Coordinates of C-alpha atoms and ligand atoms in Angstrom, one line a residue:
M28 CA 33.1 -36.0 33.5
R29 CA 36.8 -35.4 33.1
K30 CA 38.6 -36.6 30.0
W31 CA 40.4 -39.9 30.5
N32 CA 43.0 -39.1 27.8
G33 CA 43.3 -35.4 27.8
W34 CA 42.8 -32.2 29.7
G35 CA 39.6 -30.9 31.4
W36 CA 35.9 -31.6 31.0
V37 CA 34.8 -34.1 28.3
D38 CA 32.5 -31.5 26.7
R39 CA 34.9 -28.7 26.6
G40 CA 37.6 -28.0 24.0
F41 CA 39.8 -25.1 22.9
D42 CA 37.9 -22.4 21.1
L43 CA 39.9 -21.1 18.0
H44 CA 37.0 -18.7 17.4
G45 CA 36.5 -19.8 13.8
H46 CA 40.2 -19.4 12.8
D47 CA 40.9 -23.1 12.8
D48 CA 42.3 -23.3 9.3
A49 CA 44.6 -20.3 9.9
F50 CA 45.8 -21.8 13.2
W51 CA 46.6 -25.2 11.8
S52 CA 48.4 -23.9 8.8
F53 CA 50.4 -21.6 11.1
V54 CA 51.4 -24.7 13.2
A55 CA 52.3 -26.7 10.1
Q56 CA 54.4 -23.9 8.7
S57 CA 56.2 -23.4 12.0
L58 CA 57.1 -27.1 11.9
G59 CA 58.2 -26.9 8.3
R60 CA 55.3 -29.2 7.1
E61 CA 52.9 -28.8 4.3
S62 CA 50.1 -30.3 6.3
L63 CA 49.5 -32.2 9.5
P64 CA 48.4 -35.8 9.8
S65 CA 45.4 -37.2 11.6
T66 CA 46.4 -39.1 14.7
P67 CA 43.3 -39.8 16.9
S68 CA 43.4 -41.5 20.3
L69 CA 42.2 -45.1 20.6
P70 CA 38.8 -45.3 22.3
L71 CA 38.7 -46.1 26.1
A72 CA 37.3 -49.6 25.6
A73 CA 40.3 -50.5 23.4
I74 CA 43.0 -49.6 26.0
P75 CA 44.5 -52.9 27.2
L76 CA 45.2 -53.3 30.9
P77 CA 47.0 -56.1 32.9
E78 CA 44.6 -58.5 34.7
V79 CA 43.7 -57.4 38.3
R80 CA 46.4 -59.0 40.4
V81 CA 45.0 -58.7 43.9
T82 CA 42.9 -61.4 45.2
E83 CA 39.1 -61.2 45.9
A84 CA 39.9 -61.5 49.6
V85 CA 41.9 -58.3 49.5
I86 CA 39.0 -56.5 47.6
E87 CA 36.6 -57.8 50.2
A88 CA 38.8 -56.5 53.0
L89 CA 38.9 -53.1 51.4
R90 CA 35.1 -53.1 50.9
A91 CA 34.7 -53.9 54.6
A92 CA 37.0 -51.0 55.5
L93 CA 35.2 -48.4 53.2
D94 CA 32.1 -49.6 51.4
V95 CA 31.4 -51.4 48.1
D96 CA 30.9 -48.2 46.0
R97 CA 34.3 -46.8 47.0
V98 CA 36.4 -49.7 46.0
C99 CA 36.7 -49.9 42.2
T100 CA 38.3 -52.4 39.8
D101 CA 36.5 -51.4 36.6
H102 CA 38.3 -50.6 33.4
E103 CA 37.5 -46.9 33.3
E104 CA 38.6 -46.2 36.9
R105 CA 41.8 -48.2 36.3
V106 CA 42.7 -46.4 33.1
F107 CA 41.8 -42.9 34.5
H108 CA 44.1 -43.5 37.5
A109 CA 47.0 -45.2 35.6
V110 CA 49.0 -42.1 34.9
G111 CA 48.9 -38.3 35.2
K112 CA 48.6 -35.6 32.5
S113 CA 52.0 -35.1 31.1
Y114 CA 52.8 -35.4 27.4
H115 CA 54.5 -38.7 28.1
D116 CA 51.4 -39.9 29.9
L117 CA 49.0 -38.9 27.2
I118 CA 50.9 -40.4 24.3
R119 CA 51.0 -43.8 26.1
L120 CA 47.3 -43.6 27.1
R121 CA 46.1 -42.6 23.6
A122 CA 48.1 -45.4 22.0
G123 CA 47.0 -48.0 24.5
K124 CA 50.6 -48.6 25.6
L125 CA 50.3 -48.3 29.4
A126 CA 53.0 -50.3 31.1
D127 CA 50.8 -50.8 34.1
A128 CA 47.6 -49.7 35.9
P129 CA 46.2 -49.8 39.4
D130 CA 44.6 -53.1 40.4
V131 CA 42.2 -51.3 42.6
V132 CA 41.1 -47.7 43.2
V133 CA 39.7 -46.6 46.6
Y134 CA 38.0 -43.4 47.7
P135 CA 38.4 -43.0 51.5
R136 CA 36.5 -40.2 53.2
D137 CA 38.6 -39.5 56.3
A138 CA 41.8 -40.2 58.2
E139 CA 40.5 -43.3 59.8
E140 CA 39.5 -44.9 56.5
V141 CA 42.9 -44.0 55.1
A142 CA 44.7 -45.7 58.0
R143 CA 42.6 -48.8 57.5
V144 CA 43.5 -48.9 53.7
L145 CA 47.2 -48.5 54.5
E146 CA 47.0 -51.3 57.0
I147 CA 45.5 -53.6 54.4
A148 CA 48.1 -52.5 51.9
Q149 CA 50.9 -53.3 54.3
T150 CA 49.5 -56.7 55.1
H151 CA 49.1 -57.7 51.5
R152 CA 52.1 -55.9 50.1
L153 CA 50.3 -53.4 47.8
A154 CA 52.0 -50.3 46.5
V155 CA 49.9 -47.3 47.4
V156 CA 49.7 -44.3 45.0
P157 CA 48.0 -41.2 46.5
F158 CA 46.0 -39.5 43.7
G159 CA 44.5 -36.0 44.0
G160 CA 43.5 -34.4 40.7
G161 CA 46.0 -36.6 38.9
S162 CA 47.4 -33.5 37.1
S163 CA 51.0 -34.5 37.8
V164 CA 53.2 -33.9 34.8
V165 CA 56.3 -35.7 36.1
G166 CA 54.9 -39.3 36.6
G167 CA 53.9 -38.6 40.2
V168 CA 50.8 -40.8 40.1
E169 CA 52.2 -43.5 37.8
A170 CA 50.7 -46.8 39.0
T171 CA 53.7 -49.0 38.5
K172 CA 54.0 -52.3 40.4
P173 CA 57.6 -53.0 41.6
A174 CA 58.5 -56.6 41.2
S175 CA 58.4 -57.4 45.0
F176 CA 54.8 -56.1 45.4
A177 CA 51.5 -58.0 44.9
G178 CA 49.7 -55.2 43.3
V179 CA 49.0 -51.4 43.1
L180 CA 46.3 -49.6 45.0
T181 CA 45.6 -46.0 44.0
L182 CA 44.1 -44.0 46.8
D183 CA 42.0 -41.2 45.3
T184 CA 41.6 -38.4 47.9
T185 CA 38.8 -36.4 46.2
Q186 CA 36.1 -37.6 48.6
M187 CA 38.0 -35.9 51.4
D188 CA 36.9 -32.4 50.4
A189 CA 35.5 -30.6 53.5
V190 CA 36.4 -27.1 54.7
I191 CA 36.8 -28.0 58.4
D192 CA 37.3 -24.5 59.9
V193 CA 38.1 -20.9 59.0
D194 CA 39.9 -18.8 61.7
P195 CA 39.4 -15.2 60.6
E196 CA 41.5 -13.8 63.4
S197 CA 44.6 -15.8 62.5
L198 CA 43.7 -15.8 58.7
T199 CA 44.0 -19.6 58.4
A200 CA 41.7 -22.3 57.1
T201 CA 41.8 -26.0 57.9
V202 CA 40.7 -28.1 54.9
Q203 CA 40.6 -31.8 53.9
A204 CA 43.3 -32.5 51.3
G205 CA 41.2 -33.9 48.4
I206 CA 39.4 -30.6 47.7
F207 CA 39.7 -29.3 44.2
G208 CA 40.8 -25.7 43.6
P209 CA 37.4 -24.2 42.5
E210 CA 35.5 -25.8 45.4
L211 CA 38.1 -24.5 47.9
E212 CA 38.0 -21.0 46.5
S213 CA 34.2 -20.8 46.2
R214 CA 33.7 -21.9 49.8
L215 CA 36.4 -19.5 51.1
Q216 CA 35.4 -16.6 48.9
S217 CA 31.8 -16.9 50.1
A218 CA 33.3 -16.0 53.6
G219 CA 35.5 -13.2 52.1
Y220 CA 38.8 -15.1 51.9
T221 CA 41.1 -16.5 49.2
V222 CA 44.2 -18.8 49.3
G223 CA 45.4 -16.8 46.2
H224 CA 46.8 -20.1 44.8
F225 CA 46.0 -20.4 41.1
P226 CA 48.2 -22.8 39.2
Q227 CA 47.3 -23.2 35.5
S228 CA 45.9 -26.6 36.6
F229 CA 43.7 -25.0 39.3
E230 CA 40.4 -26.4 38.1
F231 CA 41.7 -30.0 38.2
S232 CA 44.2 -30.2 41.0
T233 CA 43.7 -30.5 44.8
L234 CA 45.1 -29.1 48.0
G235 CA 46.9 -32.4 48.8
G236 CA 48.6 -32.4 45.4
W237 CA 49.6 -28.7 45.8
I238 CA 51.3 -29.5 49.1
A239 CA 52.8 -32.8 48.0
A240 CA 54.3 -31.4 44.8
R241 CA 55.3 -27.9 46.2
S242 CA 53.0 -26.2 43.7
S243 CA 53.3 -22.5 42.6
G244 CA 50.4 -20.4 41.5
Q245 CA 50.2 -17.6 39.0
Q246 CA 50.2 -14.9 41.7
S247 CA 53.1 -16.5 43.7
N248 CA 54.8 -13.1 44.1
K249 CA 52.0 -12.1 46.5
Y250 CA 50.8 -15.3 48.0
G251 CA 53.9 -17.5 47.9
S252 CA 54.3 -21.1 46.6
F253 CA 52.7 -23.8 48.6
E254 CA 55.4 -24.4 51.2
K255 CA 54.8 -20.8 52.2
I256 CA 51.0 -21.2 52.3
L257 CA 51.1 -24.3 54.4
V258 CA 50.9 -23.8 58.2
S259 CA 50.4 -27.3 59.4
A260 CA 49.5 -30.7 58.1
R261 CA 48.2 -34.2 59.1
V262 CA 49.7 -37.1 57.3
V263 CA 48.6 -40.7 57.7
T264 CA 51.6 -42.9 57.3
P265 CA 51.8 -46.7 57.4
T266 CA 53.2 -46.5 61.0
G267 CA 51.0 -43.7 62.4
E268 CA 50.1 -40.0 62.0
I269 CA 52.5 -37.1 61.5
R270 CA 50.9 -33.9 62.8
T271 CA 52.6 -30.5 62.8
L272 CA 51.4 -27.7 65.0
T273 CA 49.4 -24.8 63.8
V274 CA 51.8 -22.1 64.9
P275 CA 53.5 -19.3 62.8
R276 CA 57.0 -20.6 63.4
S277 CA 58.9 -23.0 65.6
A278 CA 62.6 -23.6 66.5
A279 CA 61.8 -27.2 67.7
G280 CA 64.1 -28.9 65.3
P281 CA 64.0 -29.2 61.5
N282 CA 60.7 -27.9 59.9
L283 CA 58.6 -31.0 59.2
N284 CA 56.2 -29.0 57.0
E285 CA 59.1 -28.5 54.6
L286 CA 59.6 -32.3 54.5
I287 CA 55.9 -32.9 53.9
A288 CA 55.8 -30.2 51.2
G289 CA 57.4 -32.1 48.3
S290 CA 57.0 -35.6 49.8
E291 CA 55.0 -36.6 46.7
G292 CA 53.1 -39.3 48.5
T293 CA 56.2 -41.1 49.6
L294 CA 55.7 -40.5 53.4
G295 CA 52.0 -41.1 53.6
V296 CA 48.7 -39.5 52.7
I297 CA 48.1 -35.8 53.6
V298 CA 44.5 -35.9 54.9
D299 CA 44.1 -32.3 56.0
A300 CA 46.1 -29.1 56.3
T301 CA 45.9 -25.7 57.8
I302 CA 46.7 -23.0 55.2
R303 CA 47.1 -19.2 55.1
V304 CA 44.2 -17.3 53.7
H305 CA 43.8 -13.6 52.7
P306 CA 40.9 -11.2 52.4
V307 CA 39.7 -11.3 48.7
P308 CA 41.5 -8.5 47.0
R309 CA 39.3 -5.5 46.3
S310 CA 41.4 -4.4 43.3
R311 CA 43.4 -6.0 40.5
D312 CA 45.4 -4.5 37.7
I313 CA 47.5 -6.4 35.1
Q314 CA 49.5 -4.2 32.8
G315 CA 51.3 -5.2 29.6
V316 CA 54.9 -3.9 29.0
L317 CA 57.0 -4.6 25.8
F318 CA 60.7 -4.8 26.2
P319 CA 63.3 -4.8 23.3
T320 CA 64.9 -7.9 24.7
F321 CA 64.3 -10.7 27.2
D322 CA 67.4 -9.5 29.1
A323 CA 66.0 -6.0 29.5
G324 CA 62.7 -7.5 30.8
A325 CA 64.5 -9.8 33.2
T326 CA 66.5 -6.9 34.6
A327 CA 63.3 -5.0 35.2
I328 CA 61.8 -8.0 37.1
R329 CA 65.0 -8.4 39.1
R330 CA 65.0 -4.7 40.1
I331 CA 61.3 -4.7 41.0
V332 CA 61.5 -7.8 43.1
Q333 CA 64.8 -6.7 44.8
A334 CA 63.2 -3.3 45.6
G335 CA 60.5 -5.2 47.5
I336 CA 57.6 -3.7 45.5
P337 CA 54.5 -5.7 46.4
V338 CA 53.4 -7.1 43.0
A339 CA 51.3 -10.2 42.6
M340 CA 52.9 -11.6 39.4
M341 CA 55.5 -10.8 36.8
R342 CA 55.4 -12.9 33.7
L343 CA 58.0 -12.3 30.9
S344 CA 57.9 -14.1 27.6
D345 CA 61.0 -14.5 25.5
A346 CA 61.0 -13.5 21.9
D347 CA 59.8 -16.9 20.6
E348 CA 56.9 -16.9 23.0
T349 CA 56.0 -13.2 22.4
R350 CA 55.9 -13.8 18.7
F351 CA 53.9 -17.0 19.1
Y352 CA 51.2 -15.3 21.2
S353 CA 51.1 -12.2 19.1
T354 CA 50.6 -14.3 15.9
F355 CA 48.1 -16.4 17.7
A356 CA 46.1 -13.3 18.8
S357 CA 46.1 -11.9 15.3
L358 CA 45.2 -15.1 13.4
G359 CA 42.6 -14.6 10.7
K360 CA 42.4 -10.8 11.5
A361 CA 43.3 -8.2 8.9
K362 CA 46.0 -5.7 10.0
G363 CA 44.2 -2.4 10.4
P364 CA 46.0 1.0 9.9
A365 CA 46.7 1.4 13.7
R366 CA 48.4 -2.0 13.9
Q367 CA 50.4 -1.3 10.7
L368 CA 51.6 2.0 12.2
L369 CA 52.5 0.3 15.5
G370 CA 54.4 -2.5 13.6
R371 CA 56.4 0.1 11.7
A372 CA 57.2 2.1 14.9
L373 CA 58.3 -1.0 16.7
G374 CA 60.5 -2.0 13.6
A375 CA 62.1 1.4 13.4
T376 CA 63.0 1.5 17.2
G377 CA 64.4 -2.0 17.2
Y378 CA 61.6 -3.6 19.3
R379 CA 60.7 -6.1 16.6
E380 CA 64.1 -8.0 16.5
A381 CA 63.6 -9.9 19.8
P382 CA 60.6 -8.5 21.6
A383 CA 59.8 -9.7 25.1
M384 CA 56.3 -9.2 26.5
M385 CA 55.7 -8.8 30.2
L386 CA 52.5 -8.9 32.3
L387 CA 52.8 -7.1 35.5
G388 CA 50.0 -7.9 38.0
M389 CA 49.1 -6.2 41.2
E390 CA 46.2 -7.0 43.5
G391 CA 45.0 -6.0 47.0
E392 CA 43.6 -2.7 48.4
P393 CA 43.1 -0.1 45.6
G394 CA 45.7 2.4 47.1
E395 CA 48.3 -0.4 47.4
V396 CA 47.6 -1.5 43.8
R397 CA 48.0 2.1 42.5
S398 CA 51.2 2.7 44.4
S399 CA 52.8 -0.7 43.4
K400 CA 51.9 -0.1 39.7
R401 CA 53.4 3.4 39.7
R402 CA 56.7 2.2 41.3
A403 CA 57.0 -1.0 39.2
L404 CA 56.2 0.7 35.9
A405 CA 58.8 3.4 36.6
I406 CA 61.5 0.6 36.8
A407 CA 60.1 -1.1 33.7
L408 CA 60.2 2.2 31.7
A409 CA 63.8 2.8 32.9
E410 CA 64.7 -0.6 31.4
R411 CA 63.2 0.5 28.0
G412 CA 59.8 -1.1 28.6
I413 CA 56.9 0.3 26.5
P414 CA 53.7 0.3 28.5
L415 CA 50.8 -1.4 26.6
G416 CA 48.0 -0.7 29.1
G417 CA 45.5 -3.1 30.6
L418 CA 44.2 -4.9 27.6
P419 CA 46.8 -7.7 27.3
G420 CA 46.5 -8.4 31.0
R421 CA 42.7 -8.6 30.9
K422 CA 42.9 -11.0 27.9
W423 CA 45.4 -13.2 29.7
Y424 CA 43.3 -13.2 32.9
E425 CA 40.1 -14.2 31.1
G426 CA 41.9 -17.2 29.4
R427 CA 44.4 -18.1 32.1
F428 CA 43.2 -21.7 32.5
D429 CA 42.4 -22.3 28.8
M430 CA 45.7 -23.0 27.1
P431 CA 46.0 -26.7 28.3
Y432 CA 42.9 -27.5 26.3
L433 CA 44.9 -26.8 23.1
R434 CA 47.2 -29.7 23.7
D435 CA 44.6 -32.4 22.8
P436 CA 43.8 -31.2 19.3
M437 CA 47.5 -30.8 18.7
L438 CA 48.0 -34.4 19.6
D439 CA 45.2 -35.3 17.3
R440 CA 47.2 -33.7 14.4
G441 CA 50.6 -35.4 15.0
V442 CA 52.0 -32.4 17.0
G443 CA 53.8 -32.9 20.3
V444 CA 53.7 -30.2 23.0
D445 CA 55.5 -30.5 26.3
T446 CA 56.7 -28.2 29.1
L447 CA 59.4 -28.2 31.7
E448 CA 60.6 -25.8 34.2
T449 CA 63.6 -24.9 36.4
S450 CA 64.9 -22.1 38.5
T451 CA 68.2 -20.4 38.9
V452 CA 69.9 -17.3 40.3
W453 CA 69.7 -14.0 38.4
S454 CA 73.3 -14.2 37.3
K455 CA 72.6 -17.4 35.4
I456 CA 69.2 -16.7 34.0
G457 CA 70.5 -15.9 30.5
E458 CA 72.8 -18.9 30.5
V459 CA 70.1 -21.4 31.5
H460 CA 67.6 -20.0 29.1
R461 CA 70.1 -20.3 26.2
E462 CA 71.5 -23.7 27.2
V463 CA 68.1 -25.4 27.7
R464 CA 66.6 -23.9 24.5
E465 CA 69.7 -24.9 22.4
S466 CA 69.7 -28.4 23.8
L467 CA 66.0 -28.9 23.0
L468 CA 66.4 -27.5 19.5
T469 CA 69.4 -29.8 18.8
A470 CA 67.6 -32.8 20.3
M471 CA 64.5 -32.2 18.2
R472 CA 66.6 -32.3 15.0
H473 CA 68.0 -35.7 16.1
H474 CA 64.6 -37.0 17.1
G475 CA 61.9 -36.6 14.5
G476 CA 62.6 -33.1 13.0
A477 CA 62.8 -29.4 13.8
G478 CA 60.3 -27.8 16.2
F479 CA 60.2 -24.7 18.2
V480 CA 60.9 -23.7 21.8
M481 CA 59.5 -20.8 23.8
A482 CA 60.1 -19.8 27.4
H483 CA 58.9 -17.4 30.1
I484 CA 59.8 -16.3 33.6
S485 CA 56.7 -16.5 35.8
H486 CA 58.0 -16.8 39.4
S487 CA 60.6 -14.4 40.8
Y488 CA 62.6 -13.8 44.0
P489 CA 65.2 -11.4 45.1
H490 CA 67.9 -13.8 44.2
G491 CA 66.6 -15.5 41.1
A492 CA 63.6 -16.7 39.0
S493 CA 61.9 -19.7 37.4
L494 CA 62.2 -20.4 33.7
Y495 CA 59.3 -22.3 32.0
F496 CA 59.9 -23.9 28.6
T497 CA 57.2 -25.0 26.1
F498 CA 58.4 -27.1 23.2
V499 CA 56.5 -28.0 20.1
F500 CA 57.6 -30.7 17.7
P501 CA 56.4 -33.2 15.1
R502 CA 55.6 -36.5 16.8
Q503 CA 57.7 -39.4 15.6
L504 CA 54.8 -41.7 15.6
D505 CA 56.7 -45.1 15.4
Q506 CA 58.9 -44.2 18.3
E507 CA 57.4 -41.4 20.2
V508 CA 58.3 -42.5 23.7
D509 CA 62.0 -42.7 22.7
Q510 CA 61.6 -39.3 21.0
W511 CA 60.2 -37.8 24.2
L512 CA 62.9 -39.4 26.3
G513 CA 65.6 -37.9 24.0
L514 CA 64.2 -34.4 24.4
K515 CA 63.7 -34.7 28.1
R516 CA 67.2 -36.1 28.7
A517 CA 68.8 -33.3 26.6
A518 CA 67.0 -30.5 28.5
S519 CA 67.4 -32.1 32.0
D520 CA 71.1 -32.7 31.4
A521 CA 71.5 -29.0 30.3
I522 CA 69.7 -27.9 33.5
A523 CA 71.9 -30.1 35.7
R524 CA 75.1 -28.9 33.8
C525 CA 74.1 -25.3 34.6
G526 CA 73.6 -26.1 38.3
A527 CA 69.9 -25.2 38.1
T528 CA 67.1 -27.2 39.7
I529 CA 65.4 -30.1 37.9
S530 CA 62.1 -28.6 39.0
H531 CA 60.8 -25.2 40.2
H532 CA 57.2 -26.4 40.8
H533 CA 56.3 -29.7 39.0
G534 CA 58.2 -32.0 41.4
V535 CA 60.4 -35.1 40.8
G536 CA 57.9 -37.9 40.3
T537 CA 59.4 -40.7 38.2
D538 CA 60.5 -38.6 35.3
H539 CA 63.1 -36.5 37.3
V540 CA 64.5 -39.3 39.4
P541 CA 67.8 -39.5 37.5
W542 CA 68.4 -35.8 38.2
Y543 CA 67.2 -35.6 41.8
A544 CA 70.5 -36.5 43.4
A545 CA 72.2 -33.7 41.4
D546 CA 69.8 -31.3 43.0
V547 CA 70.2 -32.4 46.6
S548 CA 73.5 -34.4 46.6
D549 CA 73.8 -38.2 47.3
A550 CA 73.9 -37.8 51.0
G551 CA 70.9 -35.5 50.9
S552 CA 68.9 -38.0 48.9
A553 CA 69.9 -40.7 51.3
M554 CA 68.6 -38.6 54.2
V555 CA 65.2 -38.1 52.6
R556 CA 65.1 -41.9 51.9
A557 CA 65.9 -42.5 55.6
A558 CA 63.1 -40.2 56.7
R559 CA 60.7 -42.2 54.5
Q560 CA 62.0 -45.5 55.9
G561 CA 61.2 -44.1 59.4
V562 CA 57.5 -44.0 58.7
D563 CA 57.2 -46.5 55.9
P564 CA 59.6 -49.4 56.6
L565 CA 58.1 -51.6 53.9
G566 CA 58.3 -48.8 51.3
I567 CA 54.6 -49.1 50.2
M568 CA 54.1 -45.4 49.7
N569 CA 54.4 -44.3 46.1
P570 CA 57.4 -46.5 45.3
G571 CA 59.6 -45.2 42.4
K572 CA 58.8 -41.5 43.0
L573 CA 61.6 -39.3 44.2
F574 CA 64.0 -42.3 44.2
S575 CA 64.2 -45.4 42.1
V576 CA 62.8 -48.5 43.9
Ligands
FAD622 C1 48.0 -28.3 32.2 C2 48.7 -28.3 33.5 C3 49.1 -27.1 34.1 C4 49.8 -27.1 35.3 N1 50.1 -25.9 35.8 C5 50.8 -25.9 37.0 C6 51.1 -24.7 37.7 O1 50.8 -23.6 37.2 N2 51.8 -24.7 38.9 C7 52.1 -25.9 39.5 O2 52.6 -25.9 40.6 N3 51.8 -27.1 38.8 C8 51.2 -27.1 37.7 N4 50.9 -28.3 37.1 C9 51.3 -29.6 37.7 C10 50.2 -30.1 38.7 O3 49.0 -29.6 38.5 C11 50.7 -29.8 40.2 O4 51.8 -30.6 40.5 C12 49.6 -30.1 41.2 O5 50.1 -29.7 42.5 C13 49.2 -31.5 41.3 O6 48.0 -31.6 42.1 P1 47.0 -32.8 42.0 O7 46.0 -32.7 43.0 O8 46.6 -33.0 40.6 O9 48.0 -34.0 42.4 P2 48.3 -35.4 41.7 O10 48.7 -35.2 40.3 O11 47.2 -36.3 42.0 O12 49.5 -35.8 42.6 C14 50.8 -35.1 42.6 C15 51.7 -35.8 43.5 O13 51.3 -35.6 44.9 C16 50.9 -36.8 45.5 N5 49.7 -36.5 46.3 C17 48.5 -36.0 45.8 N6 47.7 -35.9 46.8 C18 48.3 -36.3 47.9 C19 47.9 -36.4 49.3 N7 46.7 -36.0 49.7 N8 48.8 -36.9 50.2 C20 50.1 -37.3 49.8 N9 50.5 -37.2 48.5 C21 49.6 -36.7 47.6 C22 50.8 -37.8 44.4 O14 51.1 -39.1 44.8 C23 51.8 -37.3 43.4 O15 53.1 -37.7 43.7 C24 50.2 -28.3 35.9 C25 49.8 -29.5 35.3 C26 49.1 -29.5 34.1 C27 48.6 -30.8 33.5

């Protein structure tokens, strides 16, 4: 059972290891508050929904196309599928302020059933929202009915979860799109392979969602983001199937895989895909390195990636994030003599002013891992990095999917937490980091009171890197959607002003629509719209995502 109003399994929370009091007073202090209020969610039964707007005849047609069990109109299914998992989604869900919800949720099992559902949706003018894990954080699965539609049908893909074929010679696997991350990895790993794609949402997101939103995993330096992992896809559209060939490359016109990756459900439903796989790595090593500044760490990452050293991940926290995690790790623990000595040494050498912690990960064959580690650490040390050994990396790896569980208890205590991400070229990393951070801090002061902002680099390329921001603020309970809109607008405007992208890996959804044209130009946006029009002339596929309706 997944939570309807939060992250993960119903029976799992975030373990503060008995340091709950220390943690909550640290959060209150960081927000300049004496204490934190209690702000629980409404119960599921109290969440109001619009009446089901589709007729019984349409429901019967869907039941005939699938079967009775896989066509749902009950309260729980409609609430669960109304929105995704962003902060904006959760505050509306918890307060029972959903603007809309699907009228019906269907669970097809194969391409033929998807085609039948789309035919019914076209005939009865239903908007169709493809829904994988529903972990979108940009409003990608928002079930909004445009005025000219009769209703909203959410098409949950998670019963399409078969591994169809593994080709060990070509190192590819063909898989149905609704498979969740853990199931995919467990089936492939039992045959000795991995996709190597581990977004933080891995446990609750699907192959189709990764393709549709151009997802990036934590080890993207080695395995690539999803457009690089995708070899070919089959997409059921309202007017027929798009199929791309399973070949390594083609010069036969524009690359349609690149259009499918990032289509966010607006072209059709990705039903299966062939993806690249790799032998499960025999060795893994994640080293911690402390830099005196974020700039020094960013220079080290740039030099490592530009030298072509095969690392799996490089994750560099800025000073605010480094301090947050180091305080978090030491909560409730007495400072022993060794830590005191280390603290004094770091203070004396200037590493305490604005420390930046980096995790440097390598995986593959043992010899390759050793050689990459030696070469990468040599560059890090030359940029004044202090090696901290394997412990920080081991700790991070153990808890790498846990952090999202902390958002729900924060929401229960009147604390807002949201994230956003972008990417830019190396020559602008410092500027974008500064501008977005400042714009968020200023906007927080205007909307509800001071909070804090932290950031990290987690995906890097020879010509640039991503920046991922987490911002924490006191919730302005009487007007929290406006508060969030104010913060989002300030940060997104700053990103656009700097010429950075509105999203490195979360996608456009509904939240980023106002900034999409700044990314791709008006003519570019019109071209993508026209491509959609070519396969979906009535515009039933996920209306309102990528472009306004
Ligand atoms: C806590 C948390 C951590 C996250 N961490 C990461 C991260 O590390 N890296 C990252 O890239 N993202 C991350 N995300 C964002 C999200 O998990 C990704 O966008 C993911 O790819 C969505 O997959 P999903 O199966 O949940 O898709 P959904 O949320 O269900 O859908 C996402 C979009 O894809 C469309 N879609 C889904 N399936 C299909 C299909 N079969 N055919 C056509 N369209 C489809 C939907 O209509 C929607 O527009 C995170 C989100 C959360 C909440």
